[in-house]
Coordinates of C-alpha atoms and ligand atoms in Angstrom, one line a residue:
X1 CA 1.1 -3.0 -32.9
X2 CA 2.2 -1.3 -36.0
X3 CA 0.5 2.1 -37.0
X4 CA 0.8 4.1 -40.1
X5 CA 0.2 7.4 -38.4
X6 CA 0.2 8.4 -35.1
X7 CA -2.9 9.7 -33.1
X8 CA -2.9 13.1 -32.0
X9 CA -2.4 14.1 -28.3
X10 CA -5.6 14.9 -26.6
X11 CA -6.6 18.4 -26.8
X12 CA -6.4 19.1 -23.4
X13 CA -2.9 17.1 -22.7
X14 CA -0.8 18.1 -19.6
X15 CA 2.8 19.0 -21.3
X16 CA 4.5 19.5 -18.1
X17 CA 8.2 19.3 -15.9
X18 CA 8.9 18.5 -12.4
X19 CA 10.9 18.7 -9.2
X20 CA 10.9 18.0 -5.3
X21 CA 11.2 20.2 -2.6
X22 CA 14.5 19.6 -1.1
X23 CA 16.0 19.4 -4.7
X24 CA 15.2 23.0 -5.4
X25 CA 14.0 25.3 -2.4
X26 CA 16.8 25.7 -0.4
X27 CA 15.6 27.9 2.6
X28 CA 16.2 24.8 4.9
X29 CA 16.1 26.5 7.9
X30 CA 14.0 29.6 7.5
X31 CA 10.6 30.6 8.1
X32 CA 9.8 28.0 10.8
X33 CA 10.8 25.0 8.7
X34 CA 11.5 21.7 10.9
X35 CA 14.6 19.7 9.7
X36 CA 14.1 16.8 7.3
X37 CA 15.8 13.7 7.3
X38 CA 17.8 14.9 4.1
X39 CA 18.9 17.7 6.3
X40 CA 21.2 16.0 8.5
X41 CA 22.0 12.8 5.9
X42 CA 23.4 15.2 3.6
X43 CA 25.7 16.8 6.3
X44 CA 27.5 13.5 7.6
X45 CA 30.6 13.1 5.9
X46 CA 31.0 10.8 2.8
X47 CA 27.1 10.0 2.3
X48 CA 26.6 12.8 -0.6
X49 CA 28.5 13.7 -3.8
X50 CA 31.4 16.1 -2.6
X51 CA 29.2 16.9 0.4
X52 CA 26.3 18.6 -1.2
X53 CA 23.1 19.5 0.4
X54 CA 19.8 21.1 -0.3
X55 CA 20.8 23.8 2.0
X56 CA 20.7 26.5 -1.0
X57 CA 19.7 24.2 -3.6
X58 CA 18.5 26.3 -6.8
X59 CA 17.0 28.9 -3.9
X60 CA 13.7 28.5 -5.6
X61 CA 11.8 29.5 -2.4
X62 CA 13.4 32.9 -2.5
X63 CA 12.8 32.7 -6.7
X64 CA 9.5 30.8 -7.5
X65 CA 8.4 33.8 -8.9
X66 CA 10.9 34.1 -11.3
X67 CA 10.7 30.3 -11.8
X68 CA 6.9 30.4 -12.8
X69 CA 7.5 33.4 -15.0
X70 CA 9.9 31.1 -17.0
X71 CA 7.6 28.2 -16.9
X72 CA 5.1 30.9 -18.6
X73 CA 7.3 31.8 -21.3
X74 CA 7.5 28.5 -22.2
X75 CA 3.8 27.7 -22.2
X76 CA 3.8 25.0 -19.8
X77 CA 0.5 23.3 -19.0
X78 CA 1.4 21.6 -15.8
X79 CA 3.8 21.8 -13.3
X80 CA 4.9 19.0 -10.6
X81 CA 6.4 20.2 -7.1
X82 CA 6.7 18.2 -3.7
X83 CA 5.4 20.2 -0.4
X84 CA 8.3 19.6 2.3
X85 CA 6.5 18.1 4.8
X86 CA 8.4 19.8 7.8
X87 CA 8.1 23.1 6.2
X88 CA 4.4 23.1 7.0
X89 CA 4.4 20.9 10.3
X90 CA 8.1 21.2 11.7
X91 CA 7.8 18.2 13.6
X92 CA 6.1 16.0 11.4
X93 CA 3.0 16.0 13.8
X94 CA 1.3 18.5 15.9
X95 CA 1.8 22.4 15.4
X96 CA 1.3 24.0 12.0
X97 CA 3.6 26.4 10.7
X98 CA 1.5 29.3 9.3
X99 CA 4.5 30.4 7.0
X100 CA 5.1 27.1 5.5
X101 CA 1.6 26.8 4.3
X102 CA 1.6 30.7 3.1
X103 CA 4.3 29.4 0.8
X104 CA 2.5 26.6 -1.0
X105 CA -0.2 28.9 -1.1
X106 CA 1.6 31.7 -2.9
X107 CA 3.3 29.0 -5.0
X108 CA -0.2 27.4 -6.0
X109 CA -1.7 30.5 -7.0
X110 CA 1.1 31.9 -9.1
X111 CA 0.7 29.2 -10.9
X112 CA -3.1 29.2 -11.1
X113 CA -2.7 32.5 -12.7
X114 CA -0.2 31.8 -15.3
X115 CA -2.4 28.8 -16.2
X116 CA -0.4 26.0 -15.0
X117 CA -1.9 22.9 -13.5
X118 CA 0.1 22.3 -10.1
X119 CA 0.5 18.8 -9.8
X120 CA 1.3 18.2 -6.0
X121 CA 3.5 15.6 -4.4
X122 CA 2.9 15.1 -0.7
X123 CA 5.7 12.8 -0.3
X124 CA 9.3 13.0 -2.2
X125 CA 11.6 11.8 0.4
X126 CA 12.4 14.6 2.9
X127 CA 10.6 12.7 6.2
X128 CA 10.5 15.4 9.0
X129 CA 13.5 14.4 11.0
X130 CA 11.6 14.4 14.8
X131 CA 9.5 11.6 13.2
X132 CA 12.6 9.5 12.1
X133 CA 13.9 10.3 15.7
X134 CA 11.1 9.6 17.6
X135 CA 9.3 6.8 16.2
X136 CA 12.2 5.3 13.5
X137 CA 10.3 6.7 10.7
X138 CA 8.1 4.4 8.6
X139 CA 9.4 1.5 10.7
X140 CA 6.5 2.3 12.9
X141 CA 3.2 2.8 12.9
X142 CA 3.1 6.4 14.3
X143 CA 4.3 7.6 11.1
X144 CA 1.5 6.2 9.3
X145 CA -0.8 8.4 11.6
X146 CA 1.2 11.1 11.4
X147 CA 1.2 11.3 7.3
X148 CA -2.5 10.9 7.4
X149 CA -3.1 14.2 9.6
X150 CA -0.4 15.7 7.2
X151 CA -2.7 14.4 4.3
X152 CA -5.9 15.8 6.1
X153 CA -4.2 19.4 6.5
X154 CA -2.8 19.5 2.9
X155 CA -6.2 18.3 1.4
X156 CA -8.3 21.1 3.4
X157 CA -5.8 23.6 2.6
X158 CA -5.3 23.1 -1.2
X159 CA -7.9 20.8 -2.2
X160 CA -10.0 23.4 -4.0
X161 CA -7.0 24.7 -6.0
X162 CA -5.4 21.7 -7.1
X163 CA -6.8 18.8 -8.8
X164 CA -4.2 16.3 -9.4
X165 CA -2.4 15.1 -6.4
X166 CA 0.6 12.4 -5.9
X167 CA 1.0 10.5 -2.7
X168 CA 4.5 9.0 -2.5
X169 CA 7.3 9.7 -5.0
X170 CA 9.0 6.3 -6.1
X171 CA 8.4 4.0 -2.9
X172 CA 10.5 1.2 -4.8
X173 CA 13.6 3.6 -4.8
X174 CA 13.8 5.4 -1.4
X175 CA 13.0 2.1 0.6
X176 CA 15.5 0.1 -1.2
X177 CA 18.3 2.8 -1.1
X178 CA 17.3 3.7 2.6
X179 CA 17.3 0.4 4.0
X180 CA 18.8 -2.2 1.7
X181 CA 21.8 -0.3 0.1
X182 CA 21.9 2.1 2.8
X183 CA 22.5 4.9 0.3
X184 CA 19.9 7.0 1.4
X185 CA 18.5 8.0 5.3
X186 CA 18.1 6.1 7.2
X187 CA 21.2 4.3 5.9
X188 CA 20.4 1.0 6.8
X189 CA 21.3 -2.7 5.7
X190 CA 18.2 -4.8 6.2
X191 CA 15.7 -6.4 3.9
X192 CA 13.4 -7.2 7.0
X193 CA 13.1 -3.5 8.0
X194 CA 12.8 -2.3 4.3
X195 CA 9.7 -4.6 4.2
X196 CA 8.2 -3.4 7.3
X197 CA 8.7 0.1 6.3
X198 CA 7.5 -0.2 2.8
X199 CA 4.3 -2.0 4.5
X200 CA 3.3 1.1 6.6
X201 CA 4.0 3.1 3.5
X202 CA 1.4 1.1 1.7
X203 CA -0.8 2.0 4.5
X204 CA -0.2 5.5 4.4
X205 CA -0.2 5.7 0.8
X206 CA -4.3 3.9 1.3
X207 CA -5.2 6.0 4.4
X208 CA -4.4 9.5 2.1
X209 CA -6.2 8.1 -1.0
X210 CA -9.4 7.4 1.3
X211 CA -9.4 10.5 2.9
X212 CA -9.0 12.2 -0.5
X213 CA -11.9 11.0 -2.1
X214 CA -14.0 11.9 1.1
X215 CA -12.4 15.6 1.2
X216 CA -11.7 16.7 -2.6
X217 CA -13.9 14.4 -4.5
X218 CA -13.5 15.8 -7.7
X219 CA -9.4 15.7 -7.7
X220 CA -7.4 12.6 -8.4
X221 CA -4.8 11.2 -6.5
X222 CA -2.2 8.1 -6.8
X223 CA 1.6 7.5 -6.4
X224 CA 4.2 8.1 -8.4
X225 CA 6.1 4.8 -9.3
X226 CA 9.6 4.2 -10.8
X227 CA 8.7 1.3 -13.6
X228 CA 11.4 -0.5 -15.3
X229 CA 10.3 -3.2 -17.5
X230 CA 12.2 -6.3 -17.1
X231 CA 14.1 -7.9 -19.9
X232 CA 15.4 -11.6 -20.3
X233 CA 18.9 -11.8 -21.0
X234 CA 18.1 -14.9 -23.6
X235 CA 15.3 -17.2 -24.5
X236 CA 16.7 -19.8 -22.1
X237 CA 13.6 -20.8 -20.3
X238 CA 15.7 -20.1 -16.8
X239 CA 16.3 -16.5 -17.8
X240 CA 12.7 -15.8 -18.7
X241 CA 11.7 -17.2 -15.3
X242 CA 14.1 -14.3 -13.6
X243 CA 12.9 -11.6 -15.8
X244 CA 9.1 -12.6 -14.5
X245 CA 10.9 -12.9 -10.9
X246 CA 12.5 -9.6 -11.3
X247 CA 9.1 -8.1 -12.6
X248 CA 7.4 -9.4 -9.7
X249 CA 10.0 -8.0 -7.3
X250 CA 10.7 -4.5 -9.0
X251 CA 7.3 -3.5 -10.2
X252 CA 4.3 -5.9 -9.0
X253 CA 5.5 -5.6 -5.6
X254 CA 4.5 -2.2 -5.2
X255 CA 1.7 -1.4 -8.2
X256 CA -0.1 -4.5 -7.1
X257 CA -0.9 -3.4 -3.2
X258 CA -1.5 0.1 -4.9
X259 CA -4.5 -0.9 -7.0
X260 CA -5.7 -4.2 -5.4
X261 CA -4.5 -4.3 -1.8
X262 CA -3.3 -7.5 -2.4
X263 CA 0.4 -8.5 -2.4
X264 CA 1.7 -10.4 -4.9
X265 CA 1.6 -14.0 -4.1
X266 CA 4.9 -15.6 -5.4
X267 CA 7.1 -13.0 -3.9
X268 CA 5.0 -13.0 -0.4
X269 CA 5.0 -16.9 -0.1
X270 CA 9.1 -16.4 -0.8
X271 CA 9.6 -13.8 1.6
X272 CA 7.4 -15.5 4.3
X273 CA 10.0 -18.4 3.8
X274 CA 12.9 -15.8 4.4
X275 CA 11.6 -14.5 7.8
X276 CA 11.1 -11.1 6.2
X277 CA 7.4 -10.5 5.2
X278 CA 5.7 -8.0 7.8
X279 CA 2.5 -9.0 9.7
X280 CA -0.1 -7.3 8.2
X281 CA -3.2 -6.8 10.6
X282 CA -6.9 -7.5 9.6
X283 CA -7.2 -3.4 10.0
X284 CA -4.4 -2.8 7.4
X285 CA -5.5 -5.6 5.3
X286 CA -9.1 -3.9 5.1
X287 CA -7.8 -0.6 4.3
X288 CA -5.2 -1.7 1.5
X289 CA -8.5 -3.8 0.1
X290 CA -10.8 -0.6 0.3
X291 CA -11.7 0.4 -3.7
X292 CA -11.9 4.0 -2.2
X293 CA -8.1 3.9 -1.2
X294 CA -7.1 2.9 -4.7
X295 CA -5.7 5.5 -7.0
X296 CA -7.7 7.3 -9.5
X297 CA -4.4 7.3 -12.0
X298 CA -0.9 6.0 -11.7
X299 CA 2.4 8.4 -12.0
X300 CA 5.1 6.5 -13.6
X301 CA 8.6 7.9 -13.1
X302 CA 10.5 5.9 -16.3
X303 CA 14.3 6.3 -16.7
X304 CA 15.1 2.9 -18.1
X305 CA 14.3 -0.7 -17.6
X306 CA 16.6 -4.0 -16.3
X307 CA 17.8 -7.1 -18.3
X308 CA 18.1 -10.5 -16.3
X309 CA 19.1 -13.9 -16.4
X310 CA 19.5 -16.8 -13.9
X311 CA 20.9 -15.8 -10.7
X312 CA 24.4 -17.1 -11.1
X313 CA 24.7 -18.6 -7.5
X314 CA 22.0 -21.1 -9.0
X315 CA 23.9 -21.9 -12.3
X316 CA 27.9 -21.0 -11.5
X317 CA 29.9 -20.3 -14.5
X318 CA 33.3 -19.8 -15.4
X319 CA 33.1 -15.9 -15.1
X320 CA 30.8 -16.1 -12.3
X321 CA 33.5 -17.9 -9.8
X322 CA 35.0 -14.7 -10.0
X323 CA 32.2 -12.3 -8.7
X324 CA 31.6 -12.1 -5.1
X325 CA 28.0 -12.2 -4.0
X326 CA 27.3 -10.8 -0.4
X327 CA 24.4 -10.3 1.8
X328 CA 23.9 -6.9 0.4
X329 CA 23.7 -8.1 -3.3
X330 CA 20.4 -6.7 -4.6
X331 CA 19.5 -9.6 -6.4
X332 CA 20.6 -12.1 -3.7
X333 CA 18.0 -12.8 -1.1
X334 CA 19.3 -14.5 2.0
X335 CA 17.9 -15.1 5.1
X336 CA 17.6 -12.6 7.9
X337 CA 20.2 -13.4 10.8
X338 CA 18.5 -16.3 13.2
X339 CA 17.2 -18.4 10.4
X340 CA 20.5 -19.5 8.6
X341 CA 19.1 -22.8 8.3
X342 CA 17.2 -21.8 5.4
X343 CA 18.9 -22.2 1.9
X344 CA 20.2 -18.9 -0.2
X345 CA 17.3 -18.1 -2.7
X346 CA 18.5 -16.8 -5.5
X347 CA 15.9 -15.0 -7.7
X348 CA 17.3 -13.2 -10.6
X349 CA 20.7 -11.3 -11.6
X350 CA 20.8 -8.2 -13.4
X351 CA 22.9 -7.8 -16.3
X352 CA 23.7 -5.4 -19.2
X353 CA 21.6 -4.9 -22.2
X354 CA 23.7 -5.1 -25.4
X355 CA 20.7 -3.4 -27.4
X356 CA 20.4 0.0 -25.9
X357 CA 23.2 3.2 -25.8
X358 CA 23.8 4.7 -22.2
X359 CA 24.0 8.3 -21.0
X360 CA 27.1 9.5 -19.8
X361 CA 26.1 8.2 -15.9
X362 CA 25.4 5.0 -17.8
X363 CA 21.8 4.9 -17.5
X364 CA 20.1 2.9 -20.0
X365 CA 18.6 5.1 -22.9
X366 CA 15.6 3.0 -24.0
X367 CA 12.2 5.0 -25.3
X368 CA 10.9 1.5 -26.4
X369 CA 11.3 0.6 -23.0
X370 CA 8.7 3.5 -21.9
X371 CA 5.9 2.4 -24.5
X372 CA 6.4 -1.1 -23.0
X373 CA 6.2 0.5 -19.6
X374 CA 3.0 2.0 -20.4
X375 CA 1.5 -0.8 -22.2
X376 CA 2.1 -3.2 -19.4
X377 CA 0.9 -1.2 -16.5
X378 CA -2.5 0.1 -18.3
X379 CA -3.0 -3.4 -19.3
X380 CA -2.6 -4.7 -15.8
X381 CA -4.2 -1.9 -13.9
X382 CA -6.4 -0.2 -16.5
X383 CA -5.8 3.4 -14.8
X384 CA -5.0 6.6 -16.9
X385 CA -1.1 7.3 -16.2
X386 CA 0.5 10.6 -16.1
X387 CA 4.2 10.2 -16.6
X388 CA 5.7 12.4 -13.7
X389 CA 9.2 12.2 -14.2
X390 CA 11.5 11.4 -17.6
X391 CA 14.7 13.0 -18.6
X392 CA 18.5 12.6 -19.3
X393 CA 21.0 14.0 -16.4
X394 CA 24.1 15.4 -18.2
X395 CA 27.2 17.6 -17.7
X396 CA 25.7 20.8 -19.6
X397 CA 28.5 23.2 -20.6
X398 CA 27.9 26.9 -21.2
X399 CA 29.3 28.3 -24.1
X400 CA 29.0 32.0 -25.0
X401 CA 26.5 32.3 -22.5
X402 CA 24.1 29.5 -24.2
X403 CA 23.8 26.1 -23.3
X404 CA 23.4 23.8 -26.6
X405 CA 21.7 20.5 -25.0
X406 CA 20.8 19.0 -28.4
X407 CA 21.6 15.7 -26.6
X408 CA 18.5 16.3 -24.1
X409 CA 16.2 16.7 -27.2
X410 CA 17.1 14.1 -28.8
X411 CA 16.5 12.0 -25.7
X412 CA 13.3 13.7 -25.1
X413 CA 11.8 13.3 -28.7
X414 CA 12.7 9.8 -28.6
X415 CA 10.5 9.3 -25.7
X416 CA 7.8 11.4 -26.6
X417 CA 7.5 9.5 -29.8
X418 CA 7.3 6.4 -27.8
X419 CA 4.8 7.7 -25.8
X420 CA 2.4 8.8 -28.6
X421 CA 3.1 5.4 -29.9
X422 CA 1.7 3.7 -27.0
X423 CA -1.4 6.1 -26.9
X424 CA -2.1 5.0 -30.4
X425 CA -1.9 1.2 -29.2
X426 CA -4.6 2.6 -26.9
X427 CA -3.1 3.5 -23.4
X428 CA -4.9 6.5 -21.6
X429 CA -2.1 9.3 -20.9
X430 CA -2.7 12.4 -19.1
X431 CA 0.3 14.2 -19.5
X432 CA 4.0 14.5 -19.3
X433 CA 6.0 15.9 -16.9
X434 CA 9.8 15.6 -18.0
X435 CA 12.3 15.8 -15.1
X436 CA 13.2 18.6 -14.3
X437 CA 11.8 22.0 -15.1
X438 CA 15.1 24.1 -13.8
X439 CA 18.5 22.2 -13.2
X440 CA 18.6 20.8 -9.4
X441 CA 20.5 19.2 -7.3
X442 CA 20.6 15.0 -7.7
X443 CA 20.4 13.3 -4.4
X444 CA 24.0 11.5 -4.9
X445 CA 25.0 13.5 -7.9
X446 CA 25.2 16.9 -6.4
X447 CA 25.2 19.8 -9.0
X448 CA 27.2 17.8 -11.7
X449 CA 24.2 15.9 -13.4
X450 CA 21.8 18.2 -14.7
X451 CA 18.4 17.4 -16.0
X452 CA 16.6 21.1 -16.5
X453 CA 15.3 22.9 -19.3
X454 CA 16.7 25.7 -17.3
X455 CA 20.7 25.8 -16.2
X456 CA 20.8 27.5 -13.2
X457 CA 24.2 28.7 -12.2
X458 CA 24.9 26.5 -9.0
X459 CA 27.9 24.2 -8.3
X460 CA 29.3 21.9 -5.9
X461 CA 30.8 24.6 -3.8
X462 CA 27.3 25.8 -3.3
X463 CA 28.4 29.4 -4.2
X464 CA 27.1 29.8 -7.8
X465 CA 25.3 33.3 -8.9
X466 CA 21.5 31.1 -9.0
X467 CA 21.3 33.0 -12.3
X468 CA 18.6 31.2 -14.6
X469 CA 19.4 30.5 -18.4
X470 CA 16.9 28.8 -20.6
X471 CA 18.7 26.4 -22.3
X472 CA 18.3 25.5 -26.0
X473 CA 15.8 22.4 -24.9
X474 CA 13.5 25.1 -23.2
X475 CA 12.6 26.5 -26.8
X476 CA 12.6 23.4 -28.5
X477 CA 9.8 22.2 -25.8
X478 CA 8.4 25.2 -26.2
X479 CA 7.7 24.7 -29.5
X480 CA 6.8 21.0 -28.7
X481 CA 4.1 22.3 -26.5
X482 CA 2.7 25.0 -29.1
X483 CA 2.4 22.4 -31.4
X484 CA 0.5 19.8 -29.0
X485 CA 3.2 17.4 -29.8
X486 CA 3.4 17.4 -33.5
X487 CA 6.7 19.6 -34.2
X488 CA 9.3 17.8 -32.1
X489 CA 12.4 18.7 -34.9
X490 CA 15.3 20.4 -33.3
X491 CA 15.5 23.5 -35.4
X492 CA 14.5 27.3 -34.5
Ligands
BGP1 C1 14.0 9.9 -9.4 C2 13.8 10.8 -8.5 C3 14.1 12.2 -8.7 C4 15.4 12.6 -9.6 C5 15.7 11.5 -10.5 C6 16.9 11.7 -11.0 O1 14.3 8.8 -9.0 O2 12.0 10.9 -8.1 O3 13.9 13.2 -7.4 O4 16.5 12.4 -8.5 O5 15.0 10.1 -10.0 O6 17.8 11.1 -10.4 P1 19.2 11.3 -10.2 O7 19.3 13.1 -9.8 O8 20.2 10.5 -9.4 O9 19.9 11.1 -11.5

């Protein structure tokens, strides 16, 4: 679509920013909090960048009032945060920790007093350790049951105060990293276990949404998904087919289940053939397909898309002869052990996109990809969308006590324009939560990769003063919010 003039943002548009408990709170052993899988994983040698952890993080647990005062100063309309499950139920099931509940009550009250809409994420990767040790975490249905009880507690406690709820953050990312590449806990390398855990998380998500609709009838709930549009490298039909496969495997595999209760047909058949498709009980299928268990909106986390070509195992080229493909290559699916008679099944091969620039961390900068994302997701599922993450990770430097992050401003402005174009196209967008409000722990990049509007003096030795300093982007975003997205210019 082409537009001579872009539509205004809706008057109640939620201009926001995001965070996650483990990345900001610190106080991991305080006031009765139980351990999460990340508390252990980050302390095992070699797992994180320079051994960094969220032990202190940016100490939001003690500094939340100061942080919310800064949000208020900025004029933020919404703040997305996550609840640490093991802070309120230390073992993941059973006994409730009153002090943990109190912390989130205080945080939410403070936000409401500052006229900031709380957006509560129920699960942002920090599974209670006890559930991992006792039940192998998401690999078993006991964890689904525990999540349901956790959800019930959250809805009972916070259901009258919080309208917008996110069930699960980026299920596609944490199951892949935890079970496929082995770079997040539980650090396994098995696509079969990934599929199993993933299925249980789907059921947990559906159970929680169904319960929410009974307990919080005026609220809105949905998962936050890490979406990336899938481009074909060339118009070679084989590359186009590869990009369709990638879309099915990277996006539809999750979103279809959330919104329709059905796994995408082609992938499912492929995975059955590979012997990695989990068994779905009739009871599970029923809950997945129950319209009451489907989301009211979709949270979309957008950083970049991907470009794909026919898998080079199928189509060998001179250069691909030099490449090594092994079992853990994310784009090569091989049968699990015991099914070695099955041929390798090559789905797609990921390549660079020569049309877009990259961030300091090599992530593609592709604002048009955001518009494509919004269009594709809205067209397919017809649900309102909240952008629950989008932002630029960079090495920010302080000079004369200031942080001049003009590169972040231009990144965010480009994405906000793309979002406005999507709104003008006709997409229903509830809000935009940039990642992140303050600087915080990057799961695998420590405190080097910063995303915040507010600089926090924390470092990889984890002995910073924790002082907060608003960056240039803070004042810019304040202007964006005040003008309801009309003034995106980077000048005072
Ligand atoms: C998303 C996660 C966030 C955040 C962000 C940036 O996938 O939901 O928690 O970490 O990515 O990632 P990184 O810190 O790796 O750059």
